[in-house]
Amino acid sequence: MIVTKQKPIEEIVKSLEGENNIFLVGCSVCADECQTGGETATKELIEKLKTSGKNVTGFAVINAPCHVLLTKKDLKVHKEAIDKSDAILITACGACAQSVSEIIEKPVRPASNTLFLGNIERHGHFHEHCSMCGECVISFTDGICPITNCAKGLLNGPCGGMNKGKCEISTEERPVDCAWVLIYERLKKFNHLEKFKNIQPAKNYSKHIKPDRLILERKK
Amino acid sequence: MNTLKNALETDKFIITAEAGPPKGTDVQEMLHSTSLLKEKVDAVNVTDNQSSVMRLGSLGASKLILEHGLDPIYQLTCRDRNRLAIQSDLLSAHVLGIRNVLALTGDHTQAGDHKQAKPVFDIESVQLLQVISTLNRGMDMNGNLLKGKTEFTMGATVTPEADPIEPQILKFEKKVKAGAQFFQTQAVYDTKKMEEFMETARHFPVKIIGGILLLKSAKMARFLNKFVPGIRVPDELINELEKSEKPLETGIQIAARQINEFRSICDGVHVMAIGMEDKVPLILEKAGI
Ligand code: SF4
Ligand code: SF4
């Protein structure tokens, strides 16, 4: 899921300078899990906005605003409140924000920073493990992504910065395992160290050019 | 002029030192300390934005060192350039007369003075060695023919005291397979550890140049142990420095002693003095070189 973190309220208010009537759009899926854009978080933000002197015209917490078609439908019922607004504040990820800007002819302001595609390790703990690179390579590591878990995205083994199994960007406050030590241990466990020995070619970054798109053929 | 290539082709004990390009355009100090090394070393490594701190480029500095009569080892990291820039810089290096390249992945930008920078790492050290091999064969990495090939002697690095060591050794083997002809090691203070590493390294047709890093004080030694990956200064050496009234002189003696110990173990030494490059001739002299 997409991990987001709310911007500081001062920054949000500053982004709404000169815009008094605000409509909020949240997300009851990813952003709710991150406590940035579900019903509770959106209502909390509304209170803060009111304290800062903003007039909130209304809000909608949608089941995944990244779904443009459904969002369009869901926002229809709020037409009046939206029309009265100077800007739309999005308490979801950047992709959702842009669904909304595609649908509504109003300036869109993000209330969150969109961080990464995260796994939920346990409630409130999110870890990044995939960078959506367009050509998955984790079969040669038996299941650990070096593109994402290694700070440098190396494909052929640990760099000289590895220290006692930790990555060179590791700090006491923020310990990070060296992905290549984890990969080595995993391959060894499965008796697959031969895979480590193969030189992996340079990554083909043309597999994922931004903005990417995918259009499925209709099944007959 | 002594060259690395000549040294690699003979049984000579190879001596390399290091030059750190300045942060700025004043190259006097760098050229002064390297000129003291003339005829004393086979080649001089020119660091590439070492520790991710922005400095004068290793390509320009290598050229200057070459003009001053020393054979440069152009250090090239993958942190700041994508594969186009890397290959293009290598061609530039070749036409400027630079003949040795040390292929490095490079420190993360988080280590340096431009933490906000976008790290590139489009390719990494093993792939970089492959790229240089390909340029030497007259092609770019996509197989397009070059108008004039390169003739680089290629090196890489290895950390004999990495913990754990096995993945580091596996990567060392890959670097050999990718075309590395010589290796310069991370600083090793424990001769036994170097011997152990050489038992593995000897199975490969490459020259191993052992890393010697000048210890300036007990404090520095402790700092290295705490913060620099793969470096372990033994307690005896720290005590020796602690007891000494002139720690720098003791450090110089330790370095000289180590050079002599490495003589019978590896193929050469790479002397790093980080900021005290002018002390390298004295270290070599004390080692009888
Ligand atoms: S290789 Fe890594 S980044 Fe690419 S798709 Fe697989 S898990 Fe994601
Ligand atoms: S220490 Fe390990 S995880 Fe960190 S950058 Fe180096 S290889 Fe990657």
Coordinates of C-alpha atoms and ligand atoms in Angstrom, one line a residue:
Chain A
M1 CA 0.0 0.0 0.0
I2 CA 1.0 3.6 -0.4
V3 CA 2.5 5.2 2.7
T4 CA 1.8 8.8 3.4
K5 CA 2.6 11.2 6.2
Q6 CA 0.8 14.4 7.1
K7 CA 2.6 17.6 6.4
P8 CA 3.0 20.0 9.3
I9 CA -0.2 22.0 9.8
E10 CA 1.6 25.3 9.2
E11 CA 2.7 24.1 5.8
I12 CA -0.8 23.0 4.9
V13 CA -2.3 26.3 6.0
K14 CA 0.4 28.2 4.1
S15 CA -0.4 26.3 0.9
L16 CA -4.0 27.5 1.3
E17 CA -3.0 31.1 1.4
G18 CA -5.8 33.3 0.1
E19 CA -8.1 30.3 -0.2
N20 CA -10.7 30.4 2.5
N21 CA -13.3 27.8 1.5
I22 CA -11.9 24.4 1.6
F23 CA -13.3 21.0 0.6
L24 CA -11.4 17.9 1.8
V25 CA -11.0 14.5 0.0
G26 CA -9.7 11.6 2.0
C27 CA -9.1 7.9 1.4
S28 CA -10.4 5.0 3.5
V29 CA -7.8 2.6 2.3
C30 CA -4.1 3.4 2.3
A31 CA -4.4 6.8 3.9
D32 CA -6.7 5.5 6.6
E33 CA -4.1 2.8 7.5
C34 CA -1.4 5.6 7.7
Q35 CA -3.7 7.8 9.8
T36 CA -3.5 10.6 7.3
G37 CA -6.7 10.5 5.4
G38 CA -9.4 8.2 6.9
E39 CA -12.5 9.6 8.5
T40 CA -10.8 10.3 11.9
A41 CA -7.7 11.9 10.5
T42 CA -9.7 14.0 8.0
K43 CA -12.1 15.2 10.8
E44 CA -9.1 16.1 13.0
L45 CA -7.6 18.1 10.2
I46 CA -10.9 19.9 9.7
E47 CA -10.8 21.1 13.3
K48 CA -7.3 22.4 12.9
L49 CA -8.2 24.2 9.7
K50 CA -11.2 25.8 11.5
T51 CA -8.9 27.0 14.2
S52 CA -6.7 28.5 11.6
G53 CA -9.7 30.5 10.3
K54 CA -10.6 28.4 7.3
N55 CA -14.1 27.6 6.3
V56 CA -14.6 24.0 5.5
T57 CA -17.4 23.5 2.9
G58 CA -17.5 19.7 3.3
F59 CA -15.5 16.5 3.0
A60 CA -15.6 13.1 1.4
V61 CA -13.7 10.0 2.4
I62 CA -13.6 7.8 -0.6
N63 CA -12.8 4.2 -0.9
A64 CA -9.5 4.6 -2.8
P65 CA -9.6 8.0 -4.7
C66 CA -6.9 6.6 -7.0
H67 CA -9.9 4.9 -8.8
V68 CA -10.8 7.9 -11.0
L69 CA -14.1 6.5 -12.3
L70 CA -15.5 5.7 -8.8
T71 CA -14.2 9.0 -7.4
K72 CA -16.0 10.9 -10.0
K73 CA -19.2 9.2 -9.1
D74 CA -18.6 9.6 -5.3
L75 CA -17.8 13.3 -5.6
K76 CA -20.9 14.1 -7.7
V77 CA -23.1 14.2 -4.5
H78 CA -20.8 16.9 -3.1
K79 CA -21.1 19.1 -6.2
E80 CA -22.6 22.0 -4.3
A81 CA -20.0 22.1 -1.6
I82 CA -17.2 21.7 -4.1
D83 CA -18.5 24.5 -6.3
K84 CA -18.4 26.8 -3.2
S85 CA -14.7 26.0 -2.5
D86 CA -11.6 27.8 -3.4
A87 CA -9.4 24.7 -3.2
I88 CA -9.6 21.0 -2.6
L89 CA -7.3 19.6 0.2
I90 CA -6.4 16.0 -0.3
T91 CA -5.7 13.8 2.7
A92 CA -4.5 10.9 0.6
C93 CA -1.5 10.1 -1.6
G94 CA -0.3 12.2 -4.5
A95 CA -1.9 9.8 -7.0
C96 CA -5.3 10.3 -5.4
A97 CA -4.7 14.0 -5.4
Q98 CA -4.3 13.9 -9.1
S99 CA -7.4 11.8 -9.6
V100 CA -9.2 14.7 -8.0
S101 CA -7.4 17.3 -10.1
E102 CA -8.4 15.4 -13.2
I103 CA -12.1 15.4 -12.1
I104 CA -12.5 18.8 -10.4
E105 CA -11.6 22.2 -11.9
K106 CA -10.3 23.6 -8.7
P107 CA -6.8 23.9 -7.3
V108 CA -5.7 20.8 -5.4
R109 CA -3.5 21.0 -2.3
P110 CA -1.9 18.0 -0.8
A111 CA -2.1 17.6 3.0
S112 CA 0.3 14.7 3.0
N113 CA 3.7 13.7 1.7
T114 CA 3.6 10.5 -0.2
L115 CA 6.5 8.3 0.9
F116 CA 6.7 4.8 -0.6
L117 CA 5.0 1.6 -1.4
G118 CA 5.0 0.0 2.0
N119 CA 4.5 -3.4 3.7
I120 CA 2.6 -3.2 7.0
E121 CA 4.8 -5.1 9.4
R122 CA 2.4 -4.5 12.2
H123 CA -0.2 -1.8 12.9
G124 CA 1.5 1.6 12.2
H125 CA 4.8 0.1 11.1
F126 CA 5.5 0.4 7.4
H127 CA 8.6 -0.8 5.5
E128 CA 9.6 -0.2 2.0
H129 CA 10.5 -3.3 0.0
C130 CA 9.7 -2.6 -3.6
S131 CA 10.4 0.4 -5.8
M132 CA 8.2 -0.8 -8.7
C133 CA 11.1 -1.0 -11.1
G134 CA 9.3 -2.6 -14.0
E135 CA 11.3 -5.8 -14.1
C136 CA 11.3 -7.8 -11.0
V137 CA 14.7 -9.5 -10.2
I138 CA 14.1 -11.1 -6.9
S139 CA 14.3 -14.6 -8.3
F140 CA 18.1 -14.4 -8.2
T141 CA 18.0 -13.4 -4.6
D142 CA 15.4 -15.9 -3.6
G143 CA 13.1 -13.2 -2.6
I144 CA 14.8 -10.0 -1.2
C145 CA 14.8 -6.9 -3.4
P146 CA 18.2 -5.4 -3.8
I147 CA 16.9 -2.5 -5.8
T148 CA 15.0 -1.3 -2.8
N149 CA 16.5 -2.8 0.3
C150 CA 20.1 -1.8 -0.6
A151 CA 20.5 1.9 -0.2
K152 CA 22.5 2.0 -3.5
G153 CA 20.3 -0.5 -5.3
L154 CA 23.4 -2.7 -6.0
L155 CA 22.9 -5.9 -7.9
N156 CA 26.2 -7.8 -7.3
G157 CA 26.9 -7.9 -3.6
P158 CA 27.7 -5.7 -0.7
C159 CA 29.7 -2.5 -1.0
G160 CA 32.7 -1.6 1.1
G161 CA 30.4 0.3 3.4
M162 CA 28.8 -2.8 5.0
N163 CA 29.8 -3.0 8.7
K164 CA 29.0 -6.0 10.9
G165 CA 26.0 -6.8 8.7
K166 CA 24.7 -3.2 8.8
C167 CA 24.3 -0.8 5.8
E168 CA 26.6 2.2 5.6
I169 CA 23.6 4.5 5.9
S170 CA 22.7 2.9 9.2
T171 CA 22.7 5.0 12.4
E172 CA 22.1 4.1 16.0
E173 CA 18.7 5.8 15.8
R174 CA 17.9 4.2 12.5
P175 CA 19.6 0.8 12.1
V176 CA 19.4 -0.6 8.6
D177 CA 20.6 -4.2 7.7
C178 CA 22.8 -4.6 4.7
A179 CA 20.5 -6.1 2.1
W180 CA 23.4 -8.0 0.6
V181 CA 24.2 -9.7 3.8
L182 CA 20.5 -10.7 4.1
I183 CA 20.6 -11.9 0.5
Y184 CA 23.8 -13.8 1.1
E185 CA 22.3 -15.6 4.2
R186 CA 19.1 -16.4 2.4
L187 CA 20.9 -17.9 -0.7
K188 CA 23.2 -19.9 1.6
K189 CA 20.2 -21.3 3.5
F190 CA 18.7 -22.5 0.3
N191 CA 22.0 -23.8 -1.1
H192 CA 21.9 -21.3 -3.9
L193 CA 25.1 -19.4 -3.5
E194 CA 25.8 -20.1 -7.1
K195 CA 23.2 -17.4 -7.9
F196 CA 25.3 -14.9 -5.9
K197 CA 28.3 -15.7 -8.2
N198 CA 26.5 -14.8 -11.4
I199 CA 27.3 -11.3 -12.5
Q200 CA 24.0 -9.4 -12.8
P201 CA 23.9 -7.0 -15.7
A202 CA 23.1 -3.4 -15.4
K203 CA 19.5 -2.8 -14.8
N204 CA 17.3 -1.9 -17.7
Y205 CA 15.7 1.3 -16.7
S206 CA 13.8 1.6 -19.9
K207 CA 11.4 -1.0 -18.5
H208 CA 9.8 1.7 -16.4
I209 CA 9.7 5.2 -18.0
K210 CA 7.7 7.8 -16.2
P211 CA 4.8 8.4 -16.5
D212 CA 4.2 4.7 -17.1
R213 CA 0.9 3.3 -18.2
L214 CA -0.7 -0.1 -18.7
I215 CA -3.7 -0.8 -20.7
L216 CA -5.1 -4.3 -20.5
E217 CA -6.7 -5.9 -23.5
R218 CA -10.4 -6.5 -22.9
K219 CA -11.2 -10.2 -22.3
K220 CA -13.8 -11.4 -24.7
Chain B
M1 CA 58.1 7.9 -15.4
N2 CA 57.2 4.9 -13.1
T3 CA 53.9 3.4 -14.2
L4 CA 51.5 1.0 -12.6
K5 CA 51.4 -1.0 -15.8
N6 CA 55.2 -1.6 -15.6
A7 CA 55.0 -2.5 -12.0
L8 CA 52.1 -5.0 -12.6
E9 CA 54.0 -6.7 -15.4
T10 CA 57.1 -7.4 -13.3
D11 CA 57.5 -8.9 -9.9
K12 CA 58.3 -5.5 -8.4
F13 CA 56.7 -4.7 -5.0
I14 CA 54.1 -2.1 -6.1
I15 CA 53.9 1.2 -4.2
T16 CA 50.9 3.5 -4.7
A17 CA 49.9 6.5 -2.7
E18 CA 46.9 8.8 -2.7
A19 CA 46.1 12.4 -3.7
G20 CA 43.0 14.0 -2.5
P21 CA 41.9 16.8 -4.9
P22 CA 41.2 20.1 -3.1
K23 CA 37.7 21.5 -2.4
G24 CA 38.3 24.4 -4.7
T25 CA 40.6 25.3 -7.5
D26 CA 43.9 25.8 -5.6
V27 CA 45.9 22.7 -6.6
Q28 CA 49.2 23.8 -5.2
E29 CA 49.2 21.7 -2.1
M30 CA 48.1 18.6 -3.9
L31 CA 50.7 19.0 -6.6
H32 CA 53.4 19.7 -4.0
S33 CA 52.8 16.6 -2.0
T34 CA 52.5 14.4 -5.1
S35 CA 55.7 15.8 -6.6
L36 CA 57.5 14.6 -3.4
L37 CA 56.5 11.1 -4.5
K38 CA 58.1 11.2 -7.9
E39 CA 60.2 8.1 -8.6
K40 CA 59.2 6.8 -5.2
V41 CA 55.8 5.4 -6.1
D42 CA 54.5 3.6 -9.2
A43 CA 51.2 5.4 -9.3
V44 CA 49.0 7.9 -7.4
N45 CA 45.3 7.3 -6.7
V46 CA 43.2 10.3 -7.3
T47 CA 40.1 10.2 -5.3
D48 CA 36.6 10.9 -6.7
N49 CA 34.5 13.2 -4.4
Q50 CA 35.7 11.0 -1.5
S51 CA 33.2 10.4 1.2
S52 CA 30.6 12.1 -1.0
V53 CA 32.2 15.5 -0.3
M54 CA 32.2 17.7 -3.4
R55 CA 35.7 18.5 -4.6
L56 CA 37.8 19.1 -7.7
G57 CA 37.1 16.2 -10.0
S58 CA 39.3 13.2 -10.2
L59 CA 39.5 13.4 -14.0
G60 CA 41.0 16.9 -14.0
A61 CA 43.2 16.2 -11.0
S62 CA 44.5 13.0 -12.7
K63 CA 45.5 14.9 -15.8
L64 CA 47.4 17.5 -13.7
I65 CA 49.2 14.7 -11.8
L66 CA 50.1 13.1 -15.1
E67 CA 51.5 16.4 -16.4
H68 CA 53.6 16.6 -13.3
G69 CA 55.3 13.3 -14.1
L70 CA 53.4 10.7 -12.1
D71 CA 51.1 7.9 -13.2
P72 CA 47.6 8.6 -12.0
I73 CA 45.1 6.0 -11.0
Y74 CA 41.8 7.6 -11.9
Q75 CA 39.2 6.7 -9.2
L76 CA 35.8 6.5 -10.7
T77 CA 32.6 6.1 -8.6
C78 CA 29.1 5.3 -9.8
R79 CA 27.4 7.6 -7.3
D80 CA 27.4 10.8 -9.4
R81 CA 27.0 9.7 -13.0
N82 CA 24.8 7.5 -15.1
R83 CA 26.2 5.0 -17.6
L84 CA 26.4 7.6 -20.4
A85 CA 28.4 10.0 -18.3
I86 CA 30.7 7.2 -17.0
Q87 CA 31.6 5.9 -20.4
S88 CA 32.0 9.4 -21.8
D89 CA 34.3 10.3 -18.9
L90 CA 36.3 7.2 -19.5
L91 CA 36.8 8.1 -23.1
S92 CA 37.9 11.6 -22.0
A93 CA 40.3 10.1 -19.5
H94 CA 41.8 8.0 -22.2
V95 CA 42.4 10.8 -24.7
L96 CA 44.0 12.8 -21.8
G97 CA 46.5 10.1 -21.4
I98 CA 45.2 8.5 -18.2
R99 CA 45.7 4.7 -18.3
N100 CA 44.6 3.4 -14.9
V101 CA 41.1 3.3 -13.5
L102 CA 39.9 2.2 -10.1
A103 CA 36.3 1.1 -10.4
L104 CA 34.3 2.0 -7.3
T105 CA 30.7 2.0 -6.4
G106 CA 31.2 5.1 -4.2
D107 CA 29.9 6.1 -0.8
H108 CA 26.3 7.0 -0.4
T109 CA 25.4 10.7 -0.6
Q110 CA 24.3 10.5 3.0
A111 CA 28.0 10.4 4.0
G112 CA 28.9 13.7 2.5
D113 CA 28.3 17.4 2.3
H114 CA 25.5 17.3 -0.2
K115 CA 23.0 15.0 1.5
Q116 CA 20.2 16.4 -0.5
A117 CA 21.7 15.1 -3.8
K118 CA 20.1 12.4 -5.8
P119 CA 22.4 9.4 -5.7
V120 CA 22.8 7.8 -9.2
F121 CA 24.2 4.3 -8.9
D122 CA 22.9 3.5 -12.4
I123 CA 25.6 0.8 -12.5
E124 CA 28.0 -0.4 -9.8
S125 CA 31.6 -1.5 -9.4
V126 CA 31.3 -5.0 -10.9
Q127 CA 29.3 -3.7 -13.9
L128 CA 31.7 -0.8 -14.2
L129 CA 34.6 -3.2 -14.5
Q130 CA 32.7 -4.9 -17.3
V131 CA 32.1 -1.6 -19.0
I132 CA 35.8 -0.7 -18.9
S133 CA 36.6 -4.2 -20.3
T134 CA 34.2 -3.6 -23.1
L135 CA 35.6 -0.1 -23.9
N136 CA 39.0 -1.7 -24.0
R137 CA 37.7 -4.1 -26.6
G138 CA 36.5 -1.2 -28.7
M139 CA 32.8 -1.2 -27.9
D140 CA 30.4 0.7 -25.6
M141 CA 28.3 -1.3 -23.1
N142 CA 25.5 -1.7 -25.6
G143 CA 27.9 -3.2 -28.2
N144 CA 28.2 -0.2 -30.4
L145 CA 31.6 0.1 -32.1
L146 CA 33.9 2.9 -30.9
K147 CA 36.1 5.0 -33.1
G148 CA 39.2 4.2 -31.2
K149 CA 39.2 1.9 -28.1
T150 CA 40.6 2.5 -24.7
E151 CA 43.6 0.8 -23.1
F152 CA 42.9 0.9 -19.4
T153 CA 44.5 -1.1 -16.6
M154 CA 41.6 -1.8 -14.3
G155 CA 41.6 -2.0 -10.6
A156 CA 39.0 -2.5 -7.8
T157 CA 38.9 -2.6 -4.1
V158 CA 38.3 -5.3 -1.5
T159 CA 37.9 -5.2 2.3
P160 CA 39.8 -8.2 3.8
E161 CA 38.4 -7.6 7.3
A162 CA 34.8 -7.2 6.3
D163 CA 32.4 -8.7 8.7
P164 CA 30.9 -11.0 7.4
I165 CA 33.7 -11.7 5.0
E166 CA 32.1 -14.4 2.7
P167 CA 29.8 -12.0 0.7
Q168 CA 32.8 -9.7 0.3
I169 CA 34.9 -12.6 -1.1
L170 CA 32.1 -13.6 -3.5
K171 CA 32.0 -10.0 -4.8
F172 CA 35.9 -10.0 -5.1
E173 CA 35.6 -13.1 -7.3
K174 CA 33.0 -11.3 -9.4
K175 CA 35.3 -8.3 -9.8
V176 CA 38.1 -10.6 -11.0
K177 CA 35.7 -12.2 -13.5
A178 CA 34.6 -8.7 -14.7
G179 CA 38.2 -7.9 -15.5
A180 CA 40.0 -6.4 -12.5
Q181 CA 43.7 -6.7 -12.8
F182 CA 44.7 -5.3 -9.5
F183 CA 43.1 -4.7 -6.1
Q184 CA 43.8 -2.1 -3.5
T185 CA 42.6 -3.2 -0.1
Q186 CA 40.9 -1.3 2.7
A187 CA 43.5 -0.6 5.4
V188 CA 44.5 -3.7 7.2
Y189 CA 46.5 -3.5 10.5
D190 CA 46.5 -7.2 11.4
T191 CA 49.1 -9.0 9.2
K192 CA 47.5 -12.3 10.0
K193 CA 44.2 -11.2 8.5
M194 CA 46.0 -10.1 5.4
E195 CA 47.7 -13.5 5.2
E196 CA 44.3 -15.2 5.5
F197 CA 42.9 -13.1 2.8
M198 CA 45.9 -13.7 0.5
E199 CA 45.3 -17.5 0.8
T200 CA 42.1 -16.9 -1.1
A201 CA 43.3 -14.2 -3.3
R202 CA 46.3 -16.1 -4.5
H203 CA 44.0 -18.4 -6.5
F204 CA 43.2 -15.6 -8.8
P205 CA 45.5 -14.0 -11.5
V206 CA 45.4 -10.5 -9.9
K207 CA 47.8 -8.4 -7.9
I208 CA 46.9 -7.4 -4.4
I209 CA 48.1 -4.1 -3.1
G210 CA 47.6 -3.9 0.7
G211 CA 46.1 -0.8 2.2
I212 CA 48.2 1.1 4.8
L213 CA 46.6 4.0 6.5
L214 CA 48.7 6.4 8.6
L215 CA 47.6 6.5 12.2
K216 CA 48.0 9.9 13.6
S217 CA 46.9 9.3 17.2
A218 CA 45.1 6.8 19.4
K219 CA 42.0 8.9 19.1
M220 CA 42.1 8.5 15.3
A221 CA 42.6 4.8 15.7
R222 CA 39.5 4.6 17.9
F223 CA 37.6 6.7 15.5
L224 CA 38.4 4.3 12.7
N225 CA 37.4 1.3 14.7
K226 CA 34.1 2.9 15.6
F227 CA 33.1 4.6 12.3
V228 CA 35.0 3.2 9.3
P229 CA 33.6 -0.1 8.0
G230 CA 36.1 -2.9 7.6
I231 CA 38.9 -1.3 9.5
R232 CA 40.1 -2.8 12.8
V233 CA 43.1 -1.3 14.6
P234 CA 44.3 -3.8 17.2
D235 CA 44.5 -2.8 20.8
E236 CA 48.3 -3.2 20.9
L237 CA 48.7 -0.5 18.2
I238 CA 46.2 1.8 20.1
N239 CA 48.3 1.3 23.3
E240 CA 51.5 2.0 21.4
L241 CA 50.1 5.3 20.1
E242 CA 48.6 6.2 23.5
K243 CA 51.9 5.7 25.3
S244 CA 53.9 7.6 22.7
E245 CA 54.9 11.2 23.3
K246 CA 55.0 11.8 19.6
P247 CA 52.0 9.9 18.3
L248 CA 52.4 11.0 14.7
E249 CA 56.0 9.7 14.6
T250 CA 54.9 6.5 16.1
G251 CA 52.2 6.3 13.5
I252 CA 54.8 6.7 10.8
Q253 CA 56.9 4.0 12.3
I254 CA 53.9 1.7 12.5
A255 CA 53.1 2.3 8.8
A256 CA 56.7 1.6 7.9
R257 CA 56.7 -1.6 9.9
Q258 CA 53.6 -2.7 8.2
I259 CA 55.0 -2.1 4.8
N260 CA 57.8 -4.4 5.7
E261 CA 55.4 -7.0 7.0
F262 CA 53.3 -6.9 3.8
R263 CA 56.4 -7.3 1.6
S264 CA 56.4 -11.0 1.9
I265 CA 52.6 -11.3 1.9
C266 CA 51.1 -9.3 -0.9
D267 CA 52.1 -7.7 -4.2
G268 CA 52.4 -4.1 -3.0
V269 CA 51.2 -1.4 -0.6
H270 CA 48.9 1.5 -1.1
V271 CA 49.8 4.2 1.4
M272 CA 47.0 6.5 2.5
A273 CA 47.8 9.5 4.7
I274 CA 44.5 11.5 4.4
G275 CA 45.6 15.1 4.7
M276 CA 49.2 14.3 5.5
E277 CA 50.3 13.2 2.1
D278 CA 53.6 15.0 2.6
K279 CA 54.5 12.4 5.2
V280 CA 54.4 9.5 2.7
P281 CA 58.0 9.9 1.5
L282 CA 59.1 9.7 5.1
I283 CA 57.1 6.5 5.7
L284 CA 58.6 5.0 2.6
E285 CA 62.1 6.0 3.6
K286 CA 61.6 4.5 7.1
A287 CA 60.4 1.3 5.4
G288 CA 63.7 1.3 3.3
I289 CA 62.0 2.1 0.0
Ligands
SF4_1 S1 13.0 -6.0 -8.3 FE1 12.4 -4.9 -6.4 S2 11.7 -2.9 -7.1 FE2 11.7 -4.2 -8.9 S3 9.6 -5.1 -9.0 FE3 10.9 -6.6 -7.8 S4 10.6 -6.0 -5.7 FE4 9.9 -4.3 -6.9
SF4_2 S1 26.0 -1.6 2.9 FE1 24.8 -3.2 1.9 S2 22.7 -2.3 1.8 FE2 24.1 -0.6 2.3 S3 24.6 0.3 0.3 FE3 26.2 -1.2 0.8 S4 25.5 -3.1 -0.2 FE4 23.8 -1.8 -0.1

